[in-house]
Amino acid sequence: MEIEKFGQYAPVRNVINKALGVVIKVAGDNITVHTATGDRMTFKSQYLEPAGAFEAETLKPLIEQLKKDEECRKTASARIVDPELIRSACDKFIRHIALRYPKSGEAFTIFWAEILTVVGDQPGKTWDMKPNTAANPCPVLKTYNQATQKWVYCLNLLAGHDLRMEIKKEFLPPGGEALFPIDHAMFGAGRAVELSYKDFTAEKRQAYLDCIKTIYKNQPGNTANL
């Protein structure tokens, strides 16, 4: 198999276990693939082959999401670089919720403050603002990826009348699946939960805060109270 056949976003299949994925980086004979299960792994080109026509079709949503994510990263870095601008965008986001749904806005404000106590209020590092599928901003938690040694998106908080949280599977602690019962979120790379604020009691919030604590307990330079 010739290396040049593996271009960026090419749908591929592992020749050993038949797992599917999308090429995100080519460096000589090393091919980095975003797998259909949400992992990022690097293989020698000899262990990959082009996906079949049907398999390639099933990977189209993942390819589109990867392209959108890359575009969001580019525009976000150009649009918001100052931590205070990130904080201002978040405050504006919460105000808009409160104007439409006062009780929801109040409930999210409480939960968000509790989250920041856990992760550390460091906009641009431990959390950020990003667009969701409707091109509206939403807060997103970031965590430190030991493999890449970079802070990466971990958990989206799609807040409004209700709250939907989406977490990447690779960062979900063992046993946390019950907190995020919706599988195949984020194009298969994550799990999700949809919550009604009126039923989101302090006890239920604590379960999610404990989950986030587990994710963040080993973060370098984190000044939060863990």
PDB file of C-alpha atoms in Angstrom:
ATOM      1  CA  MET A   1       0.000   0.000   0.000  1.00  0.00           C
ATOM      2  CA  GLU A   2       1.445   3.328  -1.063  1.00  0.00           C
ATOM      3  CA  ILE A   3       1.626   5.928   1.670  1.00  0.00           C
ATOM      4  CA  GLU A   4       0.166   8.735  -0.457  1.00  0.00           C
ATOM      5  CA  LYS A   5      -3.152   6.892  -0.663  1.00  0.00           C
ATOM      6  CA  PHE A   6      -3.752   7.868   2.944  1.00  0.00           C
ATOM      7  CA  GLY A   7      -4.655  11.530   2.711  1.00  0.00           C
ATOM      8  CA  GLN A   8      -6.168  13.588   5.513  1.00  0.00           C
ATOM      9  CA  TYR A   9      -9.760  12.529   6.309  1.00  0.00           C
ATOM     10  CA  ALA A  10      -9.411   9.320   4.269  1.00  0.00           C
ATOM     11  CA  PRO A  11     -11.657   6.511   5.605  1.00  0.00           C
ATOM     12  CA  VAL A  12      -9.520   3.505   6.498  1.00  0.00           C
ATOM     13  CA  ARG A  13      -9.719   0.030   8.002  1.00  0.00           C
ATOM     14  CA  ASN A  14      -7.243  -1.767  10.238  1.00  0.00           C
ATOM     15  CA  VAL A  15      -6.138  -4.904   8.399  1.00  0.00           C
ATOM     16  CA  ILE A  16      -5.767  -6.868  11.649  1.00  0.00           C
ATOM     17  CA  ASN A  17      -8.944  -6.189  13.642  1.00  0.00           C
ATOM     18  CA  LYS A  18     -11.006  -4.526  10.850  1.00  0.00           C
ATOM     19  CA  ALA A  19     -11.630  -1.460  13.046  1.00  0.00           C
ATOM     20  CA  LEU A  20     -12.643   1.659  11.118  1.00  0.00           C
ATOM     21  CA  GLY A  21     -11.272   5.154  11.385  1.00  0.00           C
ATOM     22  CA  VAL A  22     -10.404   8.418   9.648  1.00  0.00           C
ATOM     23  CA  VAL A  23      -6.897   9.625   8.843  1.00  0.00           C
ATOM     24  CA  ILE A  24      -6.085  12.895  10.586  1.00  0.00           C
ATOM     25  CA  LYS A  25      -2.316  13.069  10.107  1.00  0.00           C
ATOM     26  CA  VAL A  26       0.343  11.522   7.860  1.00  0.00           C
ATOM     27  CA  ALA A  27       4.012  11.712   8.859  1.00  0.00           C
ATOM     28  CA  GLY A  28       6.079   9.545   6.571  1.00  0.00           C
ATOM     29  CA  ASP A  29       5.111   5.933   7.216  1.00  0.00           C
ATOM     30  CA  ASN A  30       3.193   6.837  10.396  1.00  0.00           C
ATOM     31  CA  ILE A  31      -0.537   7.330  10.000  1.00  0.00           C
ATOM     32  CA  THR A  32      -2.569   8.855  12.854  1.00  0.00           C
ATOM     33  CA  VAL A  33      -6.194   7.731  12.821  1.00  0.00           C
ATOM     34  CA  HIS A  34      -9.262   8.948  14.685  1.00  0.00           C
ATOM     35  CA  THR A  35     -11.100   5.680  15.239  1.00  0.00           C
ATOM     36  CA  ALA A  36     -14.849   5.202  15.056  1.00  0.00           C
ATOM     37  CA  THR A  37     -14.797   4.633  18.832  1.00  0.00           C
ATOM     38  CA  GLY A  38     -13.261   8.059  19.477  1.00  0.00           C
ATOM     39  CA  ASP A  39      -9.614   7.118  20.063  1.00  0.00           C
ATOM     40  CA  ARG A  40      -6.618   8.595  18.281  1.00  0.00           C
ATOM     41  CA  MET A  41      -3.935   6.066  17.407  1.00  0.00           C
ATOM     42  CA  THR A  42      -0.859   5.989  15.183  1.00  0.00           C
ATOM     43  CA  PHE A  43      -0.130   3.025  12.918  1.00  0.00           C
ATOM     44  CA  LYS A  44       2.433   2.038  10.332  1.00  0.00           C
ATOM     45  CA  SER A  45       0.831   2.324   6.892  1.00  0.00           C
ATOM     46  CA  GLN A  46       1.148  -1.437   6.317  1.00  0.00           C
ATOM     47  CA  TYR A  47      -1.534  -2.036   8.954  1.00  0.00           C
ATOM     48  CA  LEU A  48      -4.135   0.109   7.200  1.00  0.00           C
ATOM     49  CA  GLU A  49      -6.142  -0.156   4.009  1.00  0.00           C
ATOM     50  CA  PRO A  50      -8.844   2.014   2.413  1.00  0.00           C
ATOM     51  CA  ALA A  51     -12.301   1.369   3.826  1.00  0.00           C
ATOM     52  CA  GLY A  52     -14.874  -0.234   1.550  1.00  0.00           C
ATOM     53  CA  ALA A  53     -17.625   1.814  -0.071  1.00  0.00           C
ATOM     54  CA  PHE A  54     -20.262   0.937   2.552  1.00  0.00           C
ATOM     55  CA  GLU A  55     -17.812   1.453   5.429  1.00  0.00           C
ATOM     56  CA  ALA A  56     -16.711   4.806   4.004  1.00  0.00           C
ATOM     57  CA  GLU A  57     -20.345   5.882   3.881  1.00  0.00           C
ATOM     58  CA  THR A  58     -20.811   5.090   7.588  1.00  0.00           C
ATOM     59  CA  LEU A  59     -17.738   7.202   8.390  1.00  0.00           C
ATOM     60  CA  LYS A  60     -19.026  10.315   6.605  1.00  0.00           C
ATOM     61  CA  PRO A  61     -20.610  11.864   9.752  1.00  0.00           C
ATOM     62  CA  LEU A  62     -17.338  11.400  11.652  1.00  0.00           C
ATOM     63  CA  ILE A  63     -15.357  12.946   8.785  1.00  0.00           C
ATOM     64  CA  GLU A  64     -17.660  15.969   8.717  1.00  0.00           C
ATOM     65  CA  GLN A  65     -17.412  16.372  12.488  1.00  0.00           C
ATOM     66  CA  LEU A  66     -13.617  16.190  12.385  1.00  0.00           C
ATOM     67  CA  LYS A  67     -13.560  18.881   9.708  1.00  0.00           C
ATOM     68  CA  LYS A  68     -15.910  21.077  11.769  1.00  0.00           C
ATOM     69  CA  ASP A  69     -13.831  20.543  14.904  1.00  0.00           C
ATOM     70  CA  GLU A  70     -10.688  21.589  13.051  1.00  0.00           C
ATOM     71  CA  GLU A  71     -12.406  24.705  11.710  1.00  0.00           C
ATOM     72  CA  CYS A  72     -13.721  25.543  15.183  1.00  0.00           C
ATOM     73  CA  ARG A  73     -10.227  25.254  16.626  1.00  0.00           C
ATOM     74  CA  LYS A  74      -8.889  27.644  14.001  1.00  0.00           C
ATOM     75  CA  THR A  75     -11.650  30.226  14.381  1.00  0.00           C
ATOM     76  CA  ALA A  76     -11.725  29.943  18.168  1.00  0.00           C
ATOM     77  CA  SER A  77      -8.015  30.617  18.465  1.00  0.00           C
ATOM     78  CA  ALA A  78      -8.387  33.620  16.210  1.00  0.00           C
ATOM     79  CA  ARG A  79     -11.567  34.886  17.867  1.00  0.00           C
ATOM     80  CA  ILE A  80     -10.931  34.409  21.594  1.00  0.00           C
ATOM     81  CA  VAL A  81      -7.421  34.456  22.988  1.00  0.00           C
ATOM     82  CA  ASP A  82      -7.827  36.720  26.013  1.00  0.00           C
ATOM     83  CA  PRO A  83      -9.093  34.877  29.147  1.00  0.00           C
ATOM     84  CA  GLU A  84     -11.286  37.852  30.048  1.00  0.00           C
ATOM     85  CA  LEU A  85     -12.946  37.695  26.622  1.00  0.00           C
ATOM     86  CA  ILE A  86     -13.713  34.030  27.226  1.00  0.00           C
ATOM     87  CA  ARG A  87     -15.192  34.880  30.629  1.00  0.00           C
ATOM     88  CA  SER A  88     -17.231  37.700  29.081  1.00  0.00           C
ATOM     89  CA  ALA A  89     -18.579  35.361  26.385  1.00  0.00           C
ATOM     90  CA  CYS A  90     -19.606  32.871  29.062  1.00  0.00           C
ATOM     91  CA  ASP A  91     -21.325  35.552  31.153  1.00  0.00           C
ATOM     92  CA  LYS A  92     -23.237  36.681  28.066  1.00  0.00           C
ATOM     93  CA  PHE A  93     -24.222  33.078  27.332  1.00  0.00           C
ATOM     94  CA  ILE A  94     -25.637  32.641  30.854  1.00  0.00           C
ATOM     95  CA  ARG A  95     -27.465  35.982  30.717  1.00  0.00           C
ATOM     96  CA  HIS A  96     -29.224  34.904  27.526  1.00  0.00           C
ATOM     97  CA  ILE A  97     -30.425  31.729  29.239  1.00  0.00           C
ATOM     98  CA  ALA A  98     -31.657  33.702  32.249  1.00  0.00           C
ATOM     99  CA  LEU A  99     -33.609  36.120  30.031  1.00  0.00           C
ATOM    100  CA  ARG A 100     -35.492  33.283  28.338  1.00  0.00           C
ATOM    101  CA  TYR A 101     -35.680  30.827  31.229  1.00  0.00           C
ATOM    102  CA  PRO A 102     -34.999  32.599  34.562  1.00  0.00           C
ATOM    103  CA  LYS A 103     -35.129  29.456  36.735  1.00  0.00           C
ATOM    104  CA  SER A 104     -32.936  27.522  34.296  1.00  0.00           C
ATOM    105  CA  GLY A 105     -30.442  30.373  34.226  1.00  0.00           C
ATOM    106  CA  GLU A 106     -30.299  30.416  38.018  1.00  0.00           C
ATOM    107  CA  ALA A 107     -29.853  26.632  38.203  1.00  0.00           C
ATOM    108  CA  PHE A 108     -27.095  26.582  35.581  1.00  0.00           C
ATOM    109  CA  THR A 109     -25.276  29.454  37.293  1.00  0.00           C
ATOM    110  CA  ILE A 110     -25.153  27.447  40.527  1.00  0.00           C
ATOM    111  CA  PHE A 111     -23.925  24.301  38.780  1.00  0.00           C
ATOM    112  CA  TRP A 112     -21.344  26.197  36.718  1.00  0.00           C
ATOM    113  CA  ALA A 113     -19.921  27.834  39.855  1.00  0.00           C
ATOM    114  CA  GLU A 114     -19.645  24.396  41.466  1.00  0.00           C
ATOM    115  CA  ILE A 115     -17.839  23.062  38.390  1.00  0.00           C
ATOM    116  CA  LEU A 116     -15.322  25.915  38.402  1.00  0.00           C
ATOM    117  CA  THR A 117     -14.556  25.169  42.038  1.00  0.00           C
ATOM    118  CA  VAL A 118     -13.581  21.672  40.924  1.00  0.00           C
ATOM    119  CA  VAL A 119     -11.690  22.323  37.684  1.00  0.00           C
ATOM    120  CA  GLY A 120     -10.207  25.724  38.484  1.00  0.00           C
ATOM    121  CA  ASP A 121     -11.462  28.990  37.025  1.00  0.00           C
ATOM    122  CA  GLN A 122      -8.802  29.346  34.349  1.00  0.00           C
ATOM    123  CA  PRO A 123     -10.554  30.396  31.110  1.00  0.00           C
ATOM    124  CA  GLY A 124      -8.665  29.288  28.039  1.00  0.00           C
ATOM    125  CA  LYS A 125      -6.978  26.495  29.982  1.00  0.00           C
ATOM    126  CA  THR A 126      -9.359  24.447  32.151  1.00  0.00           C
ATOM    127  CA  TRP A 127     -12.447  25.694  30.288  1.00  0.00           C
ATOM    128  CA  ASP A 128     -13.378  27.572  27.160  1.00  0.00           C
ATOM    129  CA  MET A 129     -16.283  28.667  24.966  1.00  0.00           C
ATOM    130  CA  LYS A 130     -17.007  26.918  21.696  1.00  0.00           C
ATOM    131  CA  PRO A 131     -19.822  26.807  19.163  1.00  0.00           C
ATOM    132  CA  ASN A 132     -22.281  23.931  19.265  1.00  0.00           C
ATOM    133  CA  THR A 133     -24.125  22.385  16.341  1.00  0.00           C
ATOM    134  CA  ALA A 134     -26.441  25.398  16.103  1.00  0.00           C
ATOM    135  CA  ALA A 135     -23.470  27.779  15.881  1.00  0.00           C
ATOM    136  CA  ASN A 136     -24.229  29.144  19.344  1.00  0.00           C
ATOM    137  CA  PRO A 137     -21.527  29.251  22.003  1.00  0.00           C
ATOM    138  CA  CYS A 138     -21.457  26.820  24.884  1.00  0.00           C
ATOM    139  CA  PRO A 139     -19.057  26.307  27.787  1.00  0.00           C
ATOM    140  CA  VAL A 140     -16.702  23.374  27.428  1.00  0.00           C
ATOM    141  CA  LEU A 141     -14.356  21.879  29.982  1.00  0.00           C
ATOM    142  CA  LYS A 142     -10.787  21.115  28.947  1.00  0.00           C
ATOM    143  CA  THR A 143      -8.530  18.440  30.357  1.00  0.00           C
ATOM    144  CA  TYR A 144      -4.865  17.632  29.989  1.00  0.00           C
ATOM    145  CA  ASN A 145      -4.090  14.887  27.491  1.00  0.00           C
ATOM    146  CA  GLN A 146      -0.953  13.137  28.705  1.00  0.00           C
ATOM    147  CA  ALA A 147      -0.293  11.611  25.272  1.00  0.00           C
ATOM    148  CA  THR A 148      -0.245  14.944  23.404  1.00  0.00           C
ATOM    149  CA  GLN A 149       0.688  17.090  26.435  1.00  0.00           C
ATOM    150  CA  LYS A 150      -2.023  19.577  25.464  1.00  0.00           C
ATOM    151  CA  TRP A 151      -5.253  20.806  27.032  1.00  0.00           C
ATOM    152  CA  VAL A 152      -8.118  19.429  24.933  1.00  0.00           C
ATOM    153  CA  TYR A 153     -11.914  19.610  24.923  1.00  0.00           C
ATOM    154  CA  CYS A 154     -13.429  17.116  27.326  1.00  0.00           C
ATOM    155  CA  LEU A 155     -17.048  17.933  28.259  1.00  0.00           C
ATOM    156  CA  ASN A 156     -19.579  20.198  26.525  1.00  0.00           C
ATOM    157  CA  LEU A 157     -22.376  21.874  28.503  1.00  0.00           C
ATOM    158  CA  LEU A 158     -25.214  22.572  26.071  1.00  0.00           C
ATOM    159  CA  ALA A 159     -27.348  24.633  28.399  1.00  0.00           C
ATOM    160  CA  GLY A 160     -30.739  26.230  27.898  1.00  0.00           C
ATOM    161  CA  HIS A 161     -34.226  25.321  29.109  1.00  0.00           C
ATOM    162  CA  ASP A 162     -32.695  21.927  29.994  1.00  0.00           C
ATOM    163  CA  LEU A 163     -29.091  20.768  30.194  1.00  0.00           C
ATOM    164  CA  ARG A 164     -27.319  18.325  27.894  1.00  0.00           C
ATOM    165  CA  MET A 165     -23.761  17.329  28.730  1.00  0.00           C
ATOM    166  CA  GLU A 166     -21.521  15.458  26.316  1.00  0.00           C
ATOM    167  CA  ILE A 167     -18.232  13.889  27.385  1.00  0.00           C
ATOM    168  CA  LYS A 168     -15.532  12.234  25.307  1.00  0.00           C
ATOM    169  CA  LYS A 169     -15.376   8.547  26.143  1.00  0.00           C
ATOM    170  CA  GLU A 170     -11.600   8.576  26.528  1.00  0.00           C
ATOM    171  CA  PHE A 171     -11.896  10.836  29.591  1.00  0.00           C
ATOM    172  CA  LEU A 172     -14.897   9.181  31.257  1.00  0.00           C
ATOM    173  CA  PRO A 173     -13.771   7.488  34.496  1.00  0.00           C
ATOM    174  CA  PRO A 174     -14.551   3.766  34.929  1.00  0.00           C
ATOM    175  CA  GLY A 175     -18.103   3.365  36.159  1.00  0.00           C
ATOM    176  CA  GLY A 176     -19.147   6.793  34.891  1.00  0.00           C
ATOM    177  CA  GLU A 177     -21.249   5.375  32.068  1.00  0.00           C
ATOM    178  CA  ALA A 178     -24.374   5.412  34.260  1.00  0.00           C
ATOM    179  CA  LEU A 179     -24.079   9.196  34.595  1.00  0.00           C
ATOM    180  CA  PHE A 180     -23.982   9.555  30.805  1.00  0.00           C
ATOM    181  CA  PRO A 181     -26.439   6.907  29.581  1.00  0.00           C
ATOM    182  CA  ILE A 182     -26.721   8.131  25.972  1.00  0.00           C
ATOM    183  CA  ASP A 183     -24.088   6.302  23.937  1.00  0.00           C
ATOM    184  CA  HIS A 184     -22.739   7.218  20.498  1.00  0.00           C
ATOM    185  CA  ALA A 185     -22.907  10.959  21.216  1.00  0.00           C
ATOM    186  CA  MET A 186     -20.434  13.269  19.453  1.00  0.00           C
ATOM    187  CA  PHE A 187     -20.523  10.991  16.383  1.00  0.00           C
ATOM    188  CA  GLY A 188     -19.654   7.938  18.422  1.00  0.00           C
ATOM    189  CA  ALA A 189     -16.759   9.548  20.286  1.00  0.00           C
ATOM    190  CA  GLY A 190     -18.704  10.400  23.409  1.00  0.00           C
ATOM    191  CA  ARG A 191     -21.540   9.756  25.816  1.00  0.00           C
ATOM    192  CA  ALA A 192     -24.256  12.203  26.864  1.00  0.00           C
ATOM    193  CA  VAL A 193     -26.954  12.939  29.401  1.00  0.00           C
ATOM    194  CA  GLU A 194     -30.025  15.163  29.196  1.00  0.00           C
ATOM    195  CA  LEU A 195     -31.219  16.668  32.473  1.00  0.00           C
ATOM    196  CA  SER A 196     -34.132  18.771  33.622  1.00  0.00           C
ATOM    197  CA  TYR A 197     -33.023  21.504  36.008  1.00  0.00           C
ATOM    198  CA  LYS A 198     -36.055  21.047  38.261  1.00  0.00           C
ATOM    199  CA  ASP A 199     -34.952  17.449  38.903  1.00  0.00           C
ATOM    200  CA  PHE A 200     -31.242  18.282  39.118  1.00  0.00           C
ATOM    201  CA  THR A 201     -30.962  18.235  42.905  1.00  0.00           C
ATOM    202  CA  ALA A 202     -27.824  18.993  44.912  1.00  0.00           C
ATOM    203  CA  GLU A 203     -27.353  15.257  45.414  1.00  0.00           C
ATOM    204  CA  LYS A 204     -27.517  14.547  41.681  1.00  0.00           C
ATOM    205  CA  ARG A 205     -25.222  17.468  40.910  1.00  0.00           C
ATOM    206  CA  GLN A 206     -22.700  16.088  43.387  1.00  0.00           C
ATOM    207  CA  ALA A 207     -22.487  12.819  41.449  1.00  0.00           C
ATOM    208  CA  TYR A 208     -21.402  14.742  38.340  1.00  0.00           C
ATOM    209  CA  LEU A 209     -19.039  16.952  40.325  1.00  0.00           C
ATOM    210  CA  ASP A 210     -17.401  13.840  41.781  1.00  0.00           C
ATOM    211  CA  CYS A 211     -17.004  12.459  38.267  1.00  0.00           C
ATOM    212  CA  ILE A 212     -15.356  15.682  37.125  1.00  0.00           C
ATOM    213  CA  LYS A 213     -13.123  15.642  40.209  1.00  0.00           C
ATOM    214  CA  THR A 214     -11.853  12.217  39.186  1.00  0.00           C
ATOM    215  CA  ILE A 215     -10.984  13.527  35.724  1.00  0.00           C
ATOM    216  CA  TYR A 216      -9.186  16.594  37.060  1.00  0.00           C
ATOM    217  CA  LYS A 217      -7.422  15.255  40.125  1.00  0.00           C
ATOM    218  CA  ASN A 218      -4.116  14.740  38.288  1.00  0.00           C
ATOM    219  CA  GLN A 219      -4.162  17.846  36.107  1.00  0.00           C
ATOM    220  CA  PRO A 220      -0.799  19.662  36.097  1.00  0.00           C
ATOM    221  CA  GLY A 221      -0.851  23.113  37.620  1.00  0.00           C
ATOM    222  CA  ASN A 222      -4.511  22.941  38.566  1.00  0.00           C
ATOM    223  CA  THR A 223      -5.186  25.237  41.516  1.00  0.00           C
ATOM    224  CA  ALA A 224      -8.724  24.021  42.153  1.00  0.00           C
ATOM    225  CA  ASN A 225      -9.815  22.627  45.485  1.00  0.00           C
ATOM    226  CA  LEU A 226      -9.790  18.888  44.710  1.00  0.00           C
TER     227      LEU A 226
END
